[in-house]
Amino acid sequence: MRILAVCGMGFGSSMVLRMTIEAVLKETGIDASVATSDISSAKSERADLIVTSAEFSELLLGMNIPIVTVKNYVDRQEMKEKLIPVLNNKGA
Amino acid sequence: MMLHELLTEKTIQIQSQADNWEEAIVAASRPLVEQDCITGGYVAAMIHNVKKLGPYIVIVPHIAIAHARPDQGVHQLSMSMLCLEHPVSFSEKEEHQVRLVIVLAAVDHESHLQALSQLAALLSEADKIEKIMAASSVKEVMPLLQSLADS
């Protein structure tokens, strides 16, 4: 399972996103890897699902994989509620 | 590099308000430009990114992390923070009414991660964030940045 955290540049917000995703994965014991990408190269990345903000989700719809959008990049509770059902659905 | 080494009395500012979000990013960047950590071009690049990609830099409701790429004018890994008493709008949405603007200037993909991890830990502590937003002097903010664990 490969999760892609996407933001504008790939240096700041996607890194913060990755930290929150990794904390949730650790807490729930789900085995998955997390990579980061900027919005312009996200489409060429291989991933099973994407986590990003509402602004970017529309731009990534063509990728045909599940997209999880979060409002608060550091909120582990929000991340858990939105990410875990999608991961379970994927059989993680 | 730890967060409290980057966010210091020299890089944190408290200000009543900003005319618009562009002005808020310019004001937040001022200490870093004056210390020659970033160029004016980097400030312009940060503003351009929001114009091009939208207000995604508001990664926590009411808190924006402005940044551009290292090759757009970063001389030195650095960070600054502007606390606004009155929010500035990044869009019409409620969560985009911003009271903290943090400028991140990274030099590569790695060296800022410890400080960024500590910043993420700080941003997830709602009580500390409320205290920072309510602070009337930079001295009140400093102790809140100490003893942060990596998230």
Short mmCIF file of C-alpha atoms in Angstrom, two decimals:
data_model
loop_
_atom_site.label_atom_id
_atom_site.label_comp_id
_atom_site.label_asym_id
_atom_site.label_seq_id
_atom_site.Cartn_x
_atom_site.Cartn_y
_atom_site.Cartn_z
CA MET A 1 0.00 0.00 0.00
CA ARG A 2 1.51 3.33 -1.05
CA ILE A 3 -0.03 6.61 0.10
CA LEU A 4 0.88 9.85 -1.67
CA ALA A 5 0.69 13.15 0.27
CA VAL A 6 0.29 15.99 -2.23
CA CYS A 7 0.79 19.75 -1.83
CA GLY A 8 1.88 22.67 -3.98
CA MET A 9 5.66 22.40 -3.65
CA GLY A 10 6.45 19.09 -1.99
CA PHE A 11 8.54 20.74 0.76
CA GLY A 12 6.27 22.03 3.46
CA SER A 13 2.62 21.08 3.67
CA SER A 14 3.01 17.62 2.13
CA MET A 15 5.76 16.87 4.67
CA VAL A 16 3.44 17.90 7.51
CA LEU A 17 0.72 15.76 5.94
CA ARG A 18 3.10 12.79 5.80
CA MET A 19 3.93 13.15 9.51
CA THR A 20 0.24 13.08 10.44
CA ILE A 21 -0.47 10.09 8.17
CA GLU A 22 2.50 8.18 9.60
CA ALA A 23 1.34 8.88 13.16
CA VAL A 24 -2.12 7.50 12.34
CA LEU A 25 -0.67 4.42 10.62
CA LYS A 26 1.54 3.73 13.62
CA GLU A 27 -1.35 4.14 16.03
CA THR A 28 -3.61 1.78 14.09
CA GLY A 29 -0.90 -0.71 13.15
CA ILE A 30 -1.66 -0.47 9.43
CA ASP A 31 1.27 -1.21 7.15
CA ALA A 32 1.64 1.37 4.37
CA SER A 33 4.34 3.63 2.98
CA VAL A 34 3.91 7.38 2.60
CA ALA A 35 5.55 9.44 -0.15
CA THR A 36 5.27 13.18 -0.82
CA SER A 37 4.81 14.97 -4.09
CA ASP A 38 4.07 18.40 -5.50
CA ILE A 39 0.89 18.87 -7.47
CA SER A 40 2.59 19.07 -10.87
CA SER A 41 4.36 15.71 -10.59
CA ALA A 42 1.69 13.83 -8.60
CA LYS A 43 0.10 12.42 -11.74
CA SER A 44 3.26 10.57 -12.71
CA GLU A 45 3.63 8.95 -9.26
CA ARG A 46 2.47 5.42 -8.57
CA ALA A 47 0.14 5.33 -5.57
CA ASP A 48 -2.86 3.46 -4.17
CA LEU A 49 -4.44 6.55 -2.70
CA ILE A 50 -3.85 10.28 -2.30
CA VAL A 51 -4.19 12.56 0.70
CA THR A 52 -4.39 16.30 -0.04
CA SER A 53 -6.39 19.48 0.52
CA ALA A 54 -9.72 20.36 -1.12
CA GLU A 55 -7.95 22.85 -3.44
CA PHE A 56 -5.92 20.09 -5.09
CA SER A 57 -8.36 17.21 -5.10
CA GLU A 58 -10.19 18.51 -8.18
CA LEU A 59 -6.94 18.66 -10.13
CA LEU A 60 -6.22 15.00 -9.35
CA LEU A 61 -9.58 13.48 -10.18
CA GLY A 62 -8.27 12.04 -13.45
CA MET A 63 -5.90 9.71 -11.58
CA ASN A 64 -8.70 7.26 -10.87
CA ILE A 65 -7.56 6.36 -7.34
CA PRO A 66 -9.25 7.31 -4.05
CA ILE A 67 -8.54 10.86 -2.84
CA VAL A 68 -8.83 11.76 0.84
CA THR A 69 -9.12 15.52 1.49
CA VAL A 70 -8.39 17.06 4.88
CA LYS A 71 -8.97 20.55 6.25
CA ASN A 72 -6.48 20.33 9.09
CA TYR A 73 -3.13 18.78 8.17
CA VAL A 74 -2.09 18.15 11.79
CA ASP A 75 -5.39 16.79 13.15
CA ARG A 76 -4.83 13.06 13.75
CA GLN A 77 -8.49 12.50 14.59
CA GLU A 78 -9.71 13.96 11.29
CA MET A 79 -7.04 11.99 9.43
CA LYS A 80 -8.02 8.77 11.16
CA GLU A 81 -11.74 9.23 10.46
CA LYS A 82 -11.19 9.94 6.77
CA LEU A 83 -8.20 7.74 5.95
CA ILE A 84 -8.86 4.47 7.80
CA PRO A 85 -12.17 3.60 6.06
CA VAL A 86 -10.51 4.12 2.67
CA LEU A 87 -7.54 1.96 3.67
CA ASN A 88 -9.84 -0.77 5.00
CA ASN A 89 -11.76 -0.63 1.77
CA LYS A 90 -8.53 -1.22 -0.09
CA GLY A 91 -7.83 -4.26 2.07
CA ALA A 92 -4.96 -2.77 4.09
CA MET B 1 17.85 22.57 13.66
CA MET B 2 15.21 22.92 16.36
CA LEU B 3 12.08 25.05 16.02
CA HIS B 4 13.09 27.39 18.85
CA GLU B 5 16.39 28.08 17.08
CA LEU B 6 14.48 29.31 14.02
CA LEU B 7 11.49 31.01 15.62
CA THR B 8 13.14 33.53 17.92
CA GLU B 9 12.61 37.05 19.21
CA LYS B 10 14.20 38.19 15.94
CA THR B 11 11.82 36.29 13.66
CA ILE B 12 8.48 36.41 15.51
CA GLN B 13 6.34 39.52 15.15
CA ILE B 14 3.00 40.59 16.51
CA GLN B 15 0.97 43.07 14.50
CA SER B 16 -2.56 44.39 14.74
CA GLN B 17 -3.63 43.68 11.16
CA ALA B 18 -2.64 43.42 7.52
CA ASP B 19 -4.42 45.05 4.55
CA ASN B 20 -4.62 41.76 2.65
CA TRP B 21 -2.98 38.33 2.53
CA GLU B 22 -0.19 39.50 0.21
CA GLU B 23 0.74 42.21 2.74
CA ALA B 24 0.63 39.63 5.52
CA ILE B 25 3.16 37.41 3.71
CA VAL B 26 5.39 40.43 3.00
CA ALA B 27 5.25 41.50 6.66
CA ALA B 28 5.87 37.97 7.93
CA SER B 29 8.93 37.71 5.64
CA ARG B 30 10.49 41.05 6.61
CA PRO B 31 12.84 39.76 9.37
CA LEU B 32 14.18 37.04 7.06
CA VAL B 33 14.76 39.50 4.20
CA GLU B 34 16.50 41.94 6.57
CA GLN B 35 18.74 39.15 7.90
CA ASP B 36 19.47 38.14 4.30
CA CYS B 37 18.12 34.61 4.84
CA ILE B 38 15.80 34.98 1.84
CA THR B 39 15.57 37.33 -1.13
CA GLY B 40 12.73 39.60 -2.17
CA GLY B 41 12.28 37.19 -5.06
CA TYR B 42 11.44 34.40 -2.62
CA VAL B 43 8.71 36.57 -1.09
CA ALA B 44 7.29 37.22 -4.54
CA ALA B 45 7.43 33.48 -5.31
CA MET B 46 5.46 32.64 -2.16
CA ILE B 47 2.75 35.12 -3.15
CA HIS B 48 2.75 33.85 -6.74
CA ASN B 49 2.21 30.27 -5.49
CA VAL B 50 -0.97 31.22 -3.66
CA LYS B 51 -2.24 33.14 -6.69
CA LYS B 52 -1.53 30.14 -8.92
CA LEU B 53 -2.54 27.25 -6.63
CA GLY B 54 -5.01 28.78 -4.17
CA PRO B 55 -5.02 29.13 -0.38
CA TYR B 56 -3.82 25.56 0.25
CA ILE B 57 -1.03 26.99 2.45
CA VAL B 58 -3.69 27.40 5.17
CA ILE B 59 -2.90 23.88 6.42
CA VAL B 60 -4.65 24.29 9.75
CA PRO B 61 -7.75 26.49 10.07
CA HIS B 62 -6.56 30.10 10.63
CA ILE B 63 -2.87 29.21 10.17
CA ALA B 64 -0.89 29.58 6.92
CA ILE B 65 2.55 28.21 6.12
CA ALA B 66 3.89 30.26 3.23
CA HIS B 67 6.76 28.81 1.27
CA ALA B 68 8.28 28.46 -2.17
CA ARG B 69 11.09 26.27 -3.52
CA PRO B 70 14.68 26.46 -2.18
CA ASP B 71 15.98 27.57 -5.58
CA GLN B 72 13.63 30.58 -5.61
CA GLY B 73 15.82 32.65 -3.29
CA VAL B 74 16.74 30.93 -0.01
CA HIS B 75 20.21 31.72 1.38
CA GLN B 76 19.78 29.96 4.70
CA LEU B 77 17.31 27.56 6.35
CA SER B 78 14.99 29.88 8.24
CA MET B 79 11.49 30.43 9.53
CA SER B 80 9.47 33.40 10.75
CA MET B 81 6.04 33.93 12.26
CA LEU B 82 3.60 36.82 12.15
CA CYS B 83 0.76 36.87 14.70
CA LEU B 84 -2.17 39.05 13.65
CA GLU B 85 -4.65 40.35 16.20
CA HIS B 86 -7.23 40.73 13.42
CA PRO B 87 -7.49 37.97 10.80
CA VAL B 88 -6.63 38.46 7.15
CA SER B 89 -8.67 36.66 4.46
CA PHE B 90 -7.07 34.08 2.16
CA SER B 91 -10.55 33.27 0.77
CA GLU B 92 -14.20 33.70 1.80
CA LYS B 93 -14.13 30.42 3.73
CA GLU B 94 -14.19 30.67 7.51
CA GLU B 95 -11.11 28.46 7.94
CA HIS B 96 -9.16 30.74 5.58
CA GLN B 97 -9.42 33.76 7.92
CA VAL B 98 -5.79 33.66 9.04
CA ARG B 99 -4.22 34.86 12.28
CA LEU B 100 -0.83 33.16 12.09
CA VAL B 101 1.40 33.39 9.03
CA ILE B 102 4.51 31.22 9.20
CA VAL B 103 7.19 31.61 6.53
CA LEU B 104 9.25 28.52 5.76
CA ALA B 105 12.49 28.80 3.81
CA ALA B 106 14.02 25.39 3.20
CA VAL B 107 17.36 24.76 1.49
CA ASP B 108 16.76 21.10 0.59
CA HIS B 109 14.31 18.26 1.24
CA GLU B 110 15.77 17.21 4.59
CA SER B 111 17.34 19.85 6.84
CA HIS B 112 14.09 21.55 7.87
CA LEU B 113 12.24 18.37 8.79
CA GLN B 114 13.02 18.34 12.52
CA ALA B 115 11.82 21.93 12.95
CA LEU B 116 8.82 21.23 10.71
CA SER B 117 7.95 18.18 12.77
CA GLN B 118 8.09 20.29 15.94
CA LEU B 119 5.98 22.93 14.24
CA ALA B 120 3.37 20.27 13.34
CA ALA B 121 3.35 19.17 16.98
CA LEU B 122 2.84 22.77 18.09
CA LEU B 123 0.02 23.37 15.61
CA SER B 124 -1.83 20.32 16.90
CA GLU B 125 -1.89 21.72 20.44
CA ALA B 126 -4.96 23.95 20.37
CA ASP B 127 -4.36 25.50 23.82
CA LYS B 128 -0.84 26.62 22.90
CA ILE B 129 -2.04 28.05 19.59
CA GLU B 130 -4.74 30.03 21.39
CA LYS B 131 -2.12 31.45 23.74
CA ILE B 132 0.12 32.41 20.82
CA MET B 133 -2.76 34.13 19.04
CA ALA B 134 -3.70 35.98 22.24
CA ALA B 135 -0.12 37.01 23.11
CA SER B 136 0.52 40.73 23.38
CA SER B 137 4.31 40.42 23.29
CA VAL B 138 6.84 38.14 21.61
CA LYS B 139 8.24 37.31 25.06
CA GLU B 140 4.95 35.57 25.88
CA VAL B 141 5.27 33.40 22.77
CA MET B 142 8.81 32.16 23.38
CA PRO B 143 8.17 29.70 26.26
CA LEU B 144 5.42 28.02 24.20
CA LEU B 145 8.03 27.00 21.61
CA GLN B 146 10.32 25.32 24.11
CA SER B 147 10.24 21.63 25.00
CA LEU B 148 8.30 20.53 21.94
CA ALA B 149 8.64 16.89 21.08
CA ASP B 150 9.04 15.79 17.48
CA SER B 151 5.62 14.74 16.27
#
